Coordinates of C-alpha atoms in Angstrom, one line a residue:
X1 CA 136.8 -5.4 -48.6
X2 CA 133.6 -5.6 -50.9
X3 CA 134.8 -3.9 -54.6
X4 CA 134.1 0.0 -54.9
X5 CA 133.8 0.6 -51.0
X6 CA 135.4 3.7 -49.9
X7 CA 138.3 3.1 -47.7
X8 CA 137.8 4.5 -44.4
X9 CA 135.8 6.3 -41.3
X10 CA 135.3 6.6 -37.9
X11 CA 133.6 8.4 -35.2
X12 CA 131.3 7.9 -31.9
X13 CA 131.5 6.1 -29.0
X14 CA 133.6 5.8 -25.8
X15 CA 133.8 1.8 -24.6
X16 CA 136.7 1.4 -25.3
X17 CA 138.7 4.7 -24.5
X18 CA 140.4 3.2 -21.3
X19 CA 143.0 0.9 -23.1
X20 CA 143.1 3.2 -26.1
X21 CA 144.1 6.3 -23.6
X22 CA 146.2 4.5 -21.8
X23 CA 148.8 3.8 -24.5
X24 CA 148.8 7.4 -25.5
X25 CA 152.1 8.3 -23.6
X26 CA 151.3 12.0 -23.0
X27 CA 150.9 12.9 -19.8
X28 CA 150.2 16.4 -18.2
X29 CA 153.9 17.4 -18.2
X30 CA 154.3 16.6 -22.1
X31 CA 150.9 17.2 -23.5
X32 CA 151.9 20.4 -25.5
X33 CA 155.2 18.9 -26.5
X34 CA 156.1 17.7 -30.4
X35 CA 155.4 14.0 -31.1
X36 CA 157.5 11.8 -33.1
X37 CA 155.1 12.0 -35.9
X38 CA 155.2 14.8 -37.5
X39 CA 156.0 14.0 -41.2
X40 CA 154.3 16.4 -43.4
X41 CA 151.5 19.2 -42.9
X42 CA 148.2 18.5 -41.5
X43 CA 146.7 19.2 -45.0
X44 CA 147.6 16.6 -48.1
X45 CA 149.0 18.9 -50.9
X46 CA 146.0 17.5 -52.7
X47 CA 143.7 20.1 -51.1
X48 CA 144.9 22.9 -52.9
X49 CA 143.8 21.0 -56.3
X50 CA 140.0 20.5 -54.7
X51 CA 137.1 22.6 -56.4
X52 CA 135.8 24.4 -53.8
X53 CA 132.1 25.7 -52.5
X54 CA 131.7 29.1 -51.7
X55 CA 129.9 30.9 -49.5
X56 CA 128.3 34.1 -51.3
X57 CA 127.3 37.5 -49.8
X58 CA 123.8 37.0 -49.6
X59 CA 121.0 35.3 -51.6
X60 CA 119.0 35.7 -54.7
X61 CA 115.2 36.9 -53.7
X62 CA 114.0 34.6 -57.0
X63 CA 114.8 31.8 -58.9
X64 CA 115.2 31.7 -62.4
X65 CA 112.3 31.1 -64.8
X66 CA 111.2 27.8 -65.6
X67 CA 112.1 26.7 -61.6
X68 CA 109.4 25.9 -59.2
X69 CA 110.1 25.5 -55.9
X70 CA 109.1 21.7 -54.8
X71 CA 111.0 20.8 -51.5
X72 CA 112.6 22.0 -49.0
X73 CA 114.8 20.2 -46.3
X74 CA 117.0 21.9 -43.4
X75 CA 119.6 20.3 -41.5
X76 CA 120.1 22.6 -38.3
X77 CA 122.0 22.9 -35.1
X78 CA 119.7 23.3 -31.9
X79 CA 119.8 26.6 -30.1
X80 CA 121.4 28.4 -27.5
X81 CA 121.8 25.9 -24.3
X82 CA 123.7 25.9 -21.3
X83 CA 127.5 24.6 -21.4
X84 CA 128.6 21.2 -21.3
X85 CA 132.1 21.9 -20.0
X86 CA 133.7 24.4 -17.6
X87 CA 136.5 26.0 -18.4
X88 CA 139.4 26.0 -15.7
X89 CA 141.4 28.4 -13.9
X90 CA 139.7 31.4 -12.4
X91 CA 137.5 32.1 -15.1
X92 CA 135.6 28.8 -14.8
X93 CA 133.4 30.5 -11.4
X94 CA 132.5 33.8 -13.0
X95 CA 129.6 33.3 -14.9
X96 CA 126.3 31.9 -13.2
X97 CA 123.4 29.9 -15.1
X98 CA 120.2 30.3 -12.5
X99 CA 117.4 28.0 -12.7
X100 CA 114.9 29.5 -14.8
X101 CA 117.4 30.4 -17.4
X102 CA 115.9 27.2 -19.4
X103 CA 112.2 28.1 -18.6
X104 CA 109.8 26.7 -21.4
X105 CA 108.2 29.8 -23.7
X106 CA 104.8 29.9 -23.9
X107 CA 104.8 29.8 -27.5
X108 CA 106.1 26.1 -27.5
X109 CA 103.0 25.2 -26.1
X110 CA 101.2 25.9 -29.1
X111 CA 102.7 22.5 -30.8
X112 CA 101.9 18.9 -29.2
X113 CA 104.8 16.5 -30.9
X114 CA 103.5 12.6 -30.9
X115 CA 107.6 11.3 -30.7
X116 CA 107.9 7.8 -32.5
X117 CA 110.7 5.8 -33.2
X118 CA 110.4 5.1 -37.3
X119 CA 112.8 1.7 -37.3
X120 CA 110.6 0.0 -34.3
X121 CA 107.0 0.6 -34.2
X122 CA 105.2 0.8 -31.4
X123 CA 108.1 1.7 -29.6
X124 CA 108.4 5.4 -27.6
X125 CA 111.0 6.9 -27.8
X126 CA 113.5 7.5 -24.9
X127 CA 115.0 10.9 -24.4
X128 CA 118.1 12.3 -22.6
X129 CA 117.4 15.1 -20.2
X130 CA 120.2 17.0 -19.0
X131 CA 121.8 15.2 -16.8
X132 CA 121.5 15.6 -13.0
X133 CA 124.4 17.5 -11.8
X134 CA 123.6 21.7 -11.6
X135 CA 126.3 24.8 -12.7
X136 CA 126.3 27.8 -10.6
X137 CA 123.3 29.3 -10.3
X138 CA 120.9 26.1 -10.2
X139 CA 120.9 25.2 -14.3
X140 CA 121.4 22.4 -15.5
X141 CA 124.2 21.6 -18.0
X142 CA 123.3 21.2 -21.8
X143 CA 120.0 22.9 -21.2
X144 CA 118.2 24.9 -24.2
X145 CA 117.6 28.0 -22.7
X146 CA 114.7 31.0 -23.4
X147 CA 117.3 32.6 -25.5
X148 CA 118.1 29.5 -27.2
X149 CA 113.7 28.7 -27.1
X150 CA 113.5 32.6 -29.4
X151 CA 116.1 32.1 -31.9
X152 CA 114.8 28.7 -33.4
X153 CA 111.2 30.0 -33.0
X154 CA 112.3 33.1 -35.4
X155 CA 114.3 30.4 -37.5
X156 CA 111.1 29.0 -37.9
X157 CA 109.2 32.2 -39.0
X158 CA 112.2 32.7 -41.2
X159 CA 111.0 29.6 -43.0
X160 CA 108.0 30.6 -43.1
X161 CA 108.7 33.7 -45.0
X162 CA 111.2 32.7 -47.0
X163 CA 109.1 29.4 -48.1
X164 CA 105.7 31.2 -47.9
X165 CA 103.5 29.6 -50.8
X166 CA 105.0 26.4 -50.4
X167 CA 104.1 26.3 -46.8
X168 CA 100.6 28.1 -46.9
X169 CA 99.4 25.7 -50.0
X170 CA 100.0 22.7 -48.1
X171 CA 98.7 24.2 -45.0
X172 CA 95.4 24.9 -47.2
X173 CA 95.4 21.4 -49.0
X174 CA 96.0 19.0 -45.9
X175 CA 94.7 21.1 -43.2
X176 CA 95.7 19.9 -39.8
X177 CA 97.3 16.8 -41.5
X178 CA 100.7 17.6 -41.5
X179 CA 102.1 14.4 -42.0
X180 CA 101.2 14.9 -45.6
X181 CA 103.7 17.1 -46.3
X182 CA 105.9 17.5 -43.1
X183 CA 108.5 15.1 -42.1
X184 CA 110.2 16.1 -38.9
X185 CA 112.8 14.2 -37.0
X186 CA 115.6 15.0 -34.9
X187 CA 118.1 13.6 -32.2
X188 CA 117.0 11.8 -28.8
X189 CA 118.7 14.8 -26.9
X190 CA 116.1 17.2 -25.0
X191 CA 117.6 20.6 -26.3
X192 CA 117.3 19.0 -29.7
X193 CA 113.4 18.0 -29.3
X194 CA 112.8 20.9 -27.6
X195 CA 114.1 23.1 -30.7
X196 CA 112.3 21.5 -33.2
X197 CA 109.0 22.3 -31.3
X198 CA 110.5 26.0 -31.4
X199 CA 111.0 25.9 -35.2
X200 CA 107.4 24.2 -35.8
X201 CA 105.6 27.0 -33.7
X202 CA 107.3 29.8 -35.7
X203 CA 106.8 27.9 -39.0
X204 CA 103.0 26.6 -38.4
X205 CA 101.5 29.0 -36.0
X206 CA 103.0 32.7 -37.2
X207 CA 100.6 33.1 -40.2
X208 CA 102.0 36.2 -42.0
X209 CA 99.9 39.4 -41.9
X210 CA 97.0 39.9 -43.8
X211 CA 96.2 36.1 -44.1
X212 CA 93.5 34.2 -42.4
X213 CA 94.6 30.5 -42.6
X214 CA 92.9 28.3 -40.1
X215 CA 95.4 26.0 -39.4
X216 CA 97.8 28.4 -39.1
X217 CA 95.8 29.7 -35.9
X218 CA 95.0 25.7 -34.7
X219 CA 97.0 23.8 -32.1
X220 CA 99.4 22.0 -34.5
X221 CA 100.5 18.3 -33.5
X222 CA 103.2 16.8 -35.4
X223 CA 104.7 13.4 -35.3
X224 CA 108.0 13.1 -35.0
X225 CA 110.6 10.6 -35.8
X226 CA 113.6 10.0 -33.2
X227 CA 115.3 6.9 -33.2
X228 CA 117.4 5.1 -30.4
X229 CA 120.5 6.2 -29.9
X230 CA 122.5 3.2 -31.5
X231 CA 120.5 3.6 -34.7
X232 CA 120.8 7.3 -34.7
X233 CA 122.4 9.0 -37.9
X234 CA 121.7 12.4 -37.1
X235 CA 125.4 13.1 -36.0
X236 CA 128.3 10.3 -36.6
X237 CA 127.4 7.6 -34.9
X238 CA 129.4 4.5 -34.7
X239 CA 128.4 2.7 -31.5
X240 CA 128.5 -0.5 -33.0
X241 CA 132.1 -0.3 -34.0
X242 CA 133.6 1.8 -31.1
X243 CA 137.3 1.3 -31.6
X244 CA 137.0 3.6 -34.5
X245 CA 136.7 6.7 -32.5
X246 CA 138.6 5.5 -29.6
X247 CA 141.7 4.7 -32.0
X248 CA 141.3 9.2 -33.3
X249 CA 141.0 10.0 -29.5
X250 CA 143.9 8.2 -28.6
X251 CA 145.9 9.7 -31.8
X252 CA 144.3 13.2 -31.4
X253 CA 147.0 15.0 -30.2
X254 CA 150.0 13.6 -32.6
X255 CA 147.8 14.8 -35.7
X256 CA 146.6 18.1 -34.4
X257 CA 150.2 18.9 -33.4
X258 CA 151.0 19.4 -37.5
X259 CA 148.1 22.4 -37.8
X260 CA 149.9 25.4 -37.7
X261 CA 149.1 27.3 -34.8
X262 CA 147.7 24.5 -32.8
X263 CA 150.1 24.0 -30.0
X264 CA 150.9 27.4 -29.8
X265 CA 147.3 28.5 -29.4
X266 CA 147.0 26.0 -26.5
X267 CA 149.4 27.5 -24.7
X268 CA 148.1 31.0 -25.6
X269 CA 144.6 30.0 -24.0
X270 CA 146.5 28.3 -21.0
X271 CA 148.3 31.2 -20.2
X272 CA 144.5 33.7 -20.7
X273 CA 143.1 30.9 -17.6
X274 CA 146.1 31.4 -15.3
X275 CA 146.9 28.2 -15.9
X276 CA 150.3 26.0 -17.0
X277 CA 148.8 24.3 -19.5
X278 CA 145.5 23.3 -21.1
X279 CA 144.6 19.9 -20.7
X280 CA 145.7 16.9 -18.6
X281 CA 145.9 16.4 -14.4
X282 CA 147.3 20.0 -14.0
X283 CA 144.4 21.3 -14.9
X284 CA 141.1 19.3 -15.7
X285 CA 137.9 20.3 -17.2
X286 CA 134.6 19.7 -15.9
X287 CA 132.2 17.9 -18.5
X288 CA 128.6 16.8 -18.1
X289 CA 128.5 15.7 -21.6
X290 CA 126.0 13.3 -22.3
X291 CA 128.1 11.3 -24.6
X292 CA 131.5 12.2 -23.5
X293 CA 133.7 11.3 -20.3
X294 CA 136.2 13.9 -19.3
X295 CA 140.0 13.0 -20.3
X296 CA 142.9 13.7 -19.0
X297 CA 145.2 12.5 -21.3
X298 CA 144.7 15.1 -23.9
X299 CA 141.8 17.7 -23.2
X300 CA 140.3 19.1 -26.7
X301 CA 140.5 23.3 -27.1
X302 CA 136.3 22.7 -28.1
X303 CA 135.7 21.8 -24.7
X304 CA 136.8 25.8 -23.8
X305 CA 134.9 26.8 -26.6
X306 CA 131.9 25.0 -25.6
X307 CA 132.0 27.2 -22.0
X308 CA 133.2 30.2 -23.5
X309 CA 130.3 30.8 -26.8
X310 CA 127.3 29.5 -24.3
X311 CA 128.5 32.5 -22.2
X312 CA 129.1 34.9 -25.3
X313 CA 125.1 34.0 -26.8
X314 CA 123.8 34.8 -23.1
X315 CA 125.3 38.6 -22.9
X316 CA 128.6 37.9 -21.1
X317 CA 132.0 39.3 -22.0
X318 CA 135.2 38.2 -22.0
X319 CA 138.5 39.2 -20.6
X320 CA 140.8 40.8 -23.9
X321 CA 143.3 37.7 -24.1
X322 CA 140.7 35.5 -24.1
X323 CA 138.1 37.1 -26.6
X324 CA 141.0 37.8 -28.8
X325 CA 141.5 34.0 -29.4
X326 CA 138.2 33.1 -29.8
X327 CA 138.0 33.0 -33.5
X328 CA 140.5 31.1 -33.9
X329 CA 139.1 29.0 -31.6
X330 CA 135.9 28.7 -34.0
X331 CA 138.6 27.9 -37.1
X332 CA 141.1 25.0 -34.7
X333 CA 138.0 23.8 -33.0
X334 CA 136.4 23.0 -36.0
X335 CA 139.3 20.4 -37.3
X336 CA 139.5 19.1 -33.9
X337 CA 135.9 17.7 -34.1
X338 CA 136.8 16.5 -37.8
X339 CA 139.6 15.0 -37.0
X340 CA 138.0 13.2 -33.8
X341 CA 135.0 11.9 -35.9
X342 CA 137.2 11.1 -39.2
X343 CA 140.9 10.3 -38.1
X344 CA 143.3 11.7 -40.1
X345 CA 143.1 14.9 -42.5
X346 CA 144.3 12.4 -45.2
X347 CA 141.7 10.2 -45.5
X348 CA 138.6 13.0 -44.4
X349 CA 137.1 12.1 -48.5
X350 CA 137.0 8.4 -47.6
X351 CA 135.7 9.1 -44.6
X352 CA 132.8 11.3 -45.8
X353 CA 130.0 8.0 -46.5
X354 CA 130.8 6.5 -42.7
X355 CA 130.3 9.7 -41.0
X356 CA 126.8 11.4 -42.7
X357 CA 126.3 8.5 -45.0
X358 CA 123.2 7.0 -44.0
X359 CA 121.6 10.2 -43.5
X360 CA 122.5 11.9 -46.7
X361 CA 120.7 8.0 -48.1
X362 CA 117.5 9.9 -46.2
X363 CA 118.1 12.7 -47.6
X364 CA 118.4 11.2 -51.6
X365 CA 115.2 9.2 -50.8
X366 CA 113.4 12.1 -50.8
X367 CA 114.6 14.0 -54.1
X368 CA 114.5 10.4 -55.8
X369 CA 111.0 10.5 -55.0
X370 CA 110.7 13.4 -56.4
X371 CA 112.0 13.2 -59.5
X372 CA 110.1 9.8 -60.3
X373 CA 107.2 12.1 -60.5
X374 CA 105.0 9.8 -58.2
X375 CA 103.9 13.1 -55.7
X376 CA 104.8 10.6 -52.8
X377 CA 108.0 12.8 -51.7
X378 CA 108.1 15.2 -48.6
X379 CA 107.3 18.9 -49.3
X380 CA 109.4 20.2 -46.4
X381 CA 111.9 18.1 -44.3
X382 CA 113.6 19.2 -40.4
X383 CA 116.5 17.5 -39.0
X384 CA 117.5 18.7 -35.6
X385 CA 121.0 17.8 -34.7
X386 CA 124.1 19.1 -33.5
X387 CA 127.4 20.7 -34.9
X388 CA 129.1 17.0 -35.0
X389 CA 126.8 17.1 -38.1
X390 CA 127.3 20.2 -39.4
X391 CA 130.5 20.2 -39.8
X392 CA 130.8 17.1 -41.8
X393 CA 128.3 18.2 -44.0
X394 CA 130.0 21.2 -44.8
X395 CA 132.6 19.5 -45.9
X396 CA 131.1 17.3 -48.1
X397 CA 129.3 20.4 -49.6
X398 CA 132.8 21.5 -50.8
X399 CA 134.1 24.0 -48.7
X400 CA 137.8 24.0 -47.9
X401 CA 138.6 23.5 -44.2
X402 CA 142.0 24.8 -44.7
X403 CA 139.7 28.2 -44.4
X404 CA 136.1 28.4 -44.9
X405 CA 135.2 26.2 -41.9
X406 CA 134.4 27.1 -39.0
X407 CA 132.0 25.7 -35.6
X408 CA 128.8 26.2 -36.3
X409 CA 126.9 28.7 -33.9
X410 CA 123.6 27.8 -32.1
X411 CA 120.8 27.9 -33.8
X412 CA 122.6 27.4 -37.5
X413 CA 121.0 25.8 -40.2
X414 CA 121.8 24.3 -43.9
X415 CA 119.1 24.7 -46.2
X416 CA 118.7 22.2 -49.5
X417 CA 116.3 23.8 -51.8
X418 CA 114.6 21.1 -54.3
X419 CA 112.9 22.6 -57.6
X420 CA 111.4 21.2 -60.7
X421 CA 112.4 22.7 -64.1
X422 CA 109.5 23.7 -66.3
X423 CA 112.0 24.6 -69.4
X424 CA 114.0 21.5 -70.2
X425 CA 117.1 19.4 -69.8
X426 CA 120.5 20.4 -68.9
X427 CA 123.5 19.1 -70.9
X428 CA 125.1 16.0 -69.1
X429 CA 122.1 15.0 -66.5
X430 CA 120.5 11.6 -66.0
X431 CA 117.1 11.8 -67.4
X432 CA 115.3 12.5 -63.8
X433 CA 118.3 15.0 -63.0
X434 CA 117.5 16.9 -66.1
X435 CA 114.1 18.3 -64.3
X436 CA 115.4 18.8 -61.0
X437 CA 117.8 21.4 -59.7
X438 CA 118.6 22.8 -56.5
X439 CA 120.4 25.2 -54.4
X440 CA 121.9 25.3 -50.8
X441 CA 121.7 27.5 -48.3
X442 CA 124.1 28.5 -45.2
X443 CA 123.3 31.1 -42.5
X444 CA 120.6 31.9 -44.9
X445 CA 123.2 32.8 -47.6
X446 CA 123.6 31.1 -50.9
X447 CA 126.2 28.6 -51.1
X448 CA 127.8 28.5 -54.7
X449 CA 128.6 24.7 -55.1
X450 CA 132.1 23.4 -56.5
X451 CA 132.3 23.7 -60.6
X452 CA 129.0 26.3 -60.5
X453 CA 128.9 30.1 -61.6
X454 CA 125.3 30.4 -60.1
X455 CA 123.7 30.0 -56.7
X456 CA 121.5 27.5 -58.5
X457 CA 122.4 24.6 -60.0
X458 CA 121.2 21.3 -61.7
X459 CA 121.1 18.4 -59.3
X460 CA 123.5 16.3 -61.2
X461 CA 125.9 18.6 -59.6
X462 CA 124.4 18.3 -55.9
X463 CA 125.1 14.0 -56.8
X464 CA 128.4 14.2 -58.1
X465 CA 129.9 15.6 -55.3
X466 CA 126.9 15.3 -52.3
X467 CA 124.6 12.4 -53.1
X468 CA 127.6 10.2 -53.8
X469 CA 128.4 10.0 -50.2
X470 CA 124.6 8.1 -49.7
X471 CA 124.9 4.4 -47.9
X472 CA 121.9 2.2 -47.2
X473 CA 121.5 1.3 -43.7
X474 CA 121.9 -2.4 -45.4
X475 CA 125.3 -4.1 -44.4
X476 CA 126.1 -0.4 -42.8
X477 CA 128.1 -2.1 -39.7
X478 CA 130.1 -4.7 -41.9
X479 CA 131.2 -2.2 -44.2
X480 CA 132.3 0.3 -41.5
X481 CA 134.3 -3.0 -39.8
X482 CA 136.0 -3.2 -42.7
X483 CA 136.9 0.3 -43.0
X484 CA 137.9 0.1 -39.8
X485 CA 140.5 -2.3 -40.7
X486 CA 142.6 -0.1 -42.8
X487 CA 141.8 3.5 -40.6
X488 CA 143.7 0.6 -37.8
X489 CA 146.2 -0.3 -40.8
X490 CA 147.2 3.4 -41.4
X491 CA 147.6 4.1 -37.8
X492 CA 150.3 1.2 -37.5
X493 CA 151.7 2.6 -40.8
X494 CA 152.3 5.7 -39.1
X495 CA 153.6 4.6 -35.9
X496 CA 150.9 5.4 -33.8
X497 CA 148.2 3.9 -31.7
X498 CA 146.5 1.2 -32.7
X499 CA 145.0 -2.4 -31.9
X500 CA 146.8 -5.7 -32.7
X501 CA 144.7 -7.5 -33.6
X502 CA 141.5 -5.3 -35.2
X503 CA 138.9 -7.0 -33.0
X504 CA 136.4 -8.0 -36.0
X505 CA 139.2 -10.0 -37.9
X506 CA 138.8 -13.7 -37.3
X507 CA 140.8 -15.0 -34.1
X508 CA 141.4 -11.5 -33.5
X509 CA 141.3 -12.2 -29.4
X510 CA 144.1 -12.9 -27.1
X511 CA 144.3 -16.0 -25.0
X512 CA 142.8 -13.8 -22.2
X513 CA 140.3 -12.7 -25.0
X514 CA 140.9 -9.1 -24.7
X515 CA 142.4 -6.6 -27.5
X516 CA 145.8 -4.5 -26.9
X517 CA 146.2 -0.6 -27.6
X518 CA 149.8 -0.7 -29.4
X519 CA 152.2 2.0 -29.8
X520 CA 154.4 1.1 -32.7

């Protein structure tokens, strides 16, 4: 493996999740019983020895003197939607989605998005729709609904408060050309698109009282970049290597049994459905995810989630056993989707570049620009993606998922501020970090970063423990291969699924030419 490459990763994609499954013993009589591995708890007693982030109360209205706001970039979950998975037992038929719960707002129609795919030109982008199959009541699953449609159009006049003068002076200097300051991008999903277009009409179109900007009352069209789905980087995406995430699916269960709480809290949620157990033939869960097949092997608590907070956003109620779990659910669900993307909590550091890498590369590009001083760099950035990208990003912010992690709810958003500092240096930068600084934002609240005493801080410290996790899209596949090879190593370690031999080794085929799922 090439010198200085960080040791492991996974995530994304189900090809090969037959074989992988299959070697997983559990069946739907043993699925919430203790597994031979369980050496040690689910968090390395290094953890406890991590700086940490931290989120505060609220933010500061100002910045300091001497900082001038000069980009802004937000990373943010889509909106409300219709459920991807149905929860069993006899909760799973009381809540109803009808048809026009996903009607388009009128307010979307005041932005016209021209969809390009930036890595082949010329090429239009395909999107996924929902797919074809209708919940009680006539929706579709995975649908952004009106509710959904409101909450990013007021995240987008949030922006435009919050980032007023930045906004307004580039709306004065390029007029309708928003391409000179406004890159947008965002998933190949619908609900994704769609809330994007939500964002943009509350950020270009809701011009703040008392002003009279003229683009801010013109039909705004926006180009925006969406790439294929096995170029995508806008969640973990590892569609090139698929064992990866086939190999933590298969070993889900045997490290999720060491959190504290886990099994039991399957069981709890079981017993709040009427049901035996959670998970497996007894009792299946529906799933109309786009990129998921249902399991029975081993069914994942998020899928419950997934049915139970679409139905909290939209006005139901729960029954009391149920709601009661529900943030815990948040908290478990939340390490489940980690340790699904990442493998093992062990190794979640290492695994940090492979999962968000190549988009935190994006992301660097732009504040590199800026600090050169050229003026070529983006004034305000949108991402539109999904929770599988959230969370990792948290993390590598800093915050400690023994605690401070939980799923991110519809509509969330991080927030990197990017500013330019009129008064000097600060001790221990780079020469272009010296004049930039930055801070993040959570749920619109000021994150304090790991080793800072302010909401703001240099960007030496944003690199040190953010910017580090950057990886060109360059040699991307060969390096996660090889990665691969030891995530497959520590697996076998372990005495756990894993594949003899790791497919991209030399000779690594069978006489038949197919690859094994092996239990040690």
């Amino acid at each position: 493996m090439p010198a200085g490459l960080p040791r492991l990763f996974a995530v994304a994609s189900a090809a090969a999740a037959t074989a992988a499954a299959a070697a997983n013993t559990n069946s739907a009589s043993n699925t919430e019983e203790s597994h031979s591995f369980s050496k040690g708890d689910f968090f390395p007693s290094r953890y406890a020895e991590l700086p940490r982030a931290r989120l505060l109360p609220g933010k500061s209205s100002s910045q300091p003197a001497g900082l001038s706001l000069a980009s802004v970039s937000v990373l943010m979950r889509h909106g409300a939607r219709t459920p991807l998975h149905k929860v069993p037992g006899y909760l799973g038929d009381q809540f109803r989605w009808p048809t026009d719960v996903a009607y388009q707002l009128a307010e979307m129609d005041g932005v016209q998005m021209q969809l390009y795919d930036p890595l082949h030109p010329g090429s239009q982008p395909s999107l996924m729709r929902p797919h074809r199959q209708y919940l009680l009541g006539g929706a579709q699953p995975g649908s952004l609904t009106r509710l959904g449609q409101a909450d990013m159009i007021r995240l987008g006049q949030r922006l435009r408060r919050d980032y007023r003068q930045l906004v307004n002076d580039n709306l004065r200097k390029h007029k309708e050309d928003y391409g000179g300051w406004l890159y947008c991008r965002s998933t190949s999903i619908l609900r994704c698109v769609q809330s994007l277009q939500c964002v943009l009409a509350g950020l270009l179109l809701d011009a703040q009282p008392g002003e009279s900007l003229e683009a801010s009352a013109a039909p705004a069209t926006v180009r925006v970049a969406i790439r294929s789905l096995i170029d995508e980087d806008l969640f973990p995406n590892f569609r090139t290597v698929p064992e990866l995430q086939n190999l933590n699916l298969a070993n889900a269960s045997a490290l999720l049994s060491r959190l504290d709480g886990y099994l039991a809290t399957r069981q709890q949620l079981a017993n709040a459905f009427g049901i035996p157990s959670y998970g497996g033939r007894a009792s299946p869960m529906p799933s109309w995810n786009e990129t998921q097949k249902p399991r029975e092997n081993f069914v994942p608590l998020y899928f419950a989630r997934d049915d139970l907070s679409a139905r909290l956003a939209h006005g139901s109620t729960l029954p009391g056993p149920v709601a009661k779990l529900c943030p815990t659910l948040d908290r478990l669900c939340a390490l489940e989707l980690l340790t699904e993307e990442m493998g093992p909590c062990e190794i979640w550091e290492e695994a940090l570049p492979y999962c968000i890498g190549t988009w935190v590369h994006t992301l660097a590009s732009n504040v590199n620009r800026l600090a050169s001083g050229r003026g070529d760099h983006h004034r305000f950035e949108l991402y539109s993606s999904h929770d599988s990208m959230l969370l990792p990003v948290l993390l590598a912010l800093g915050f400690d998922p023994r605690s401070d992690i939980s799923w991110p709810p519809f509509g969330s958003a991080i927030v990197f501020e990017f500013y330019t500092n009129d008064n000097g240096s600060s001790a221990g930068a780079t020469a272009s970090q010296e004049r930039i600084w930055c801070r993040v934002l959570y749920q619109d609240r000021a994150v304090q970063l790991p080793g800072c005493q302010s909401e703001f801080a240099p960007l030496s410290v944003l690199s040190d423990r953010f910017f580090r996790l950057a990886r060109p899209r360059e040699g991307f596949v060969e390096a996660s291969q090889a990665a691969g090879r030891e995530l497959n190593s520590w697996y076998r370690e372990h005495g756990l699924t894993h594949l003899e031999p790791w497919p991209y080794d030399a000779d690594s085929t069978g006489a038949d030419g197919e690859r094994d799922a092996k239990r040690a």
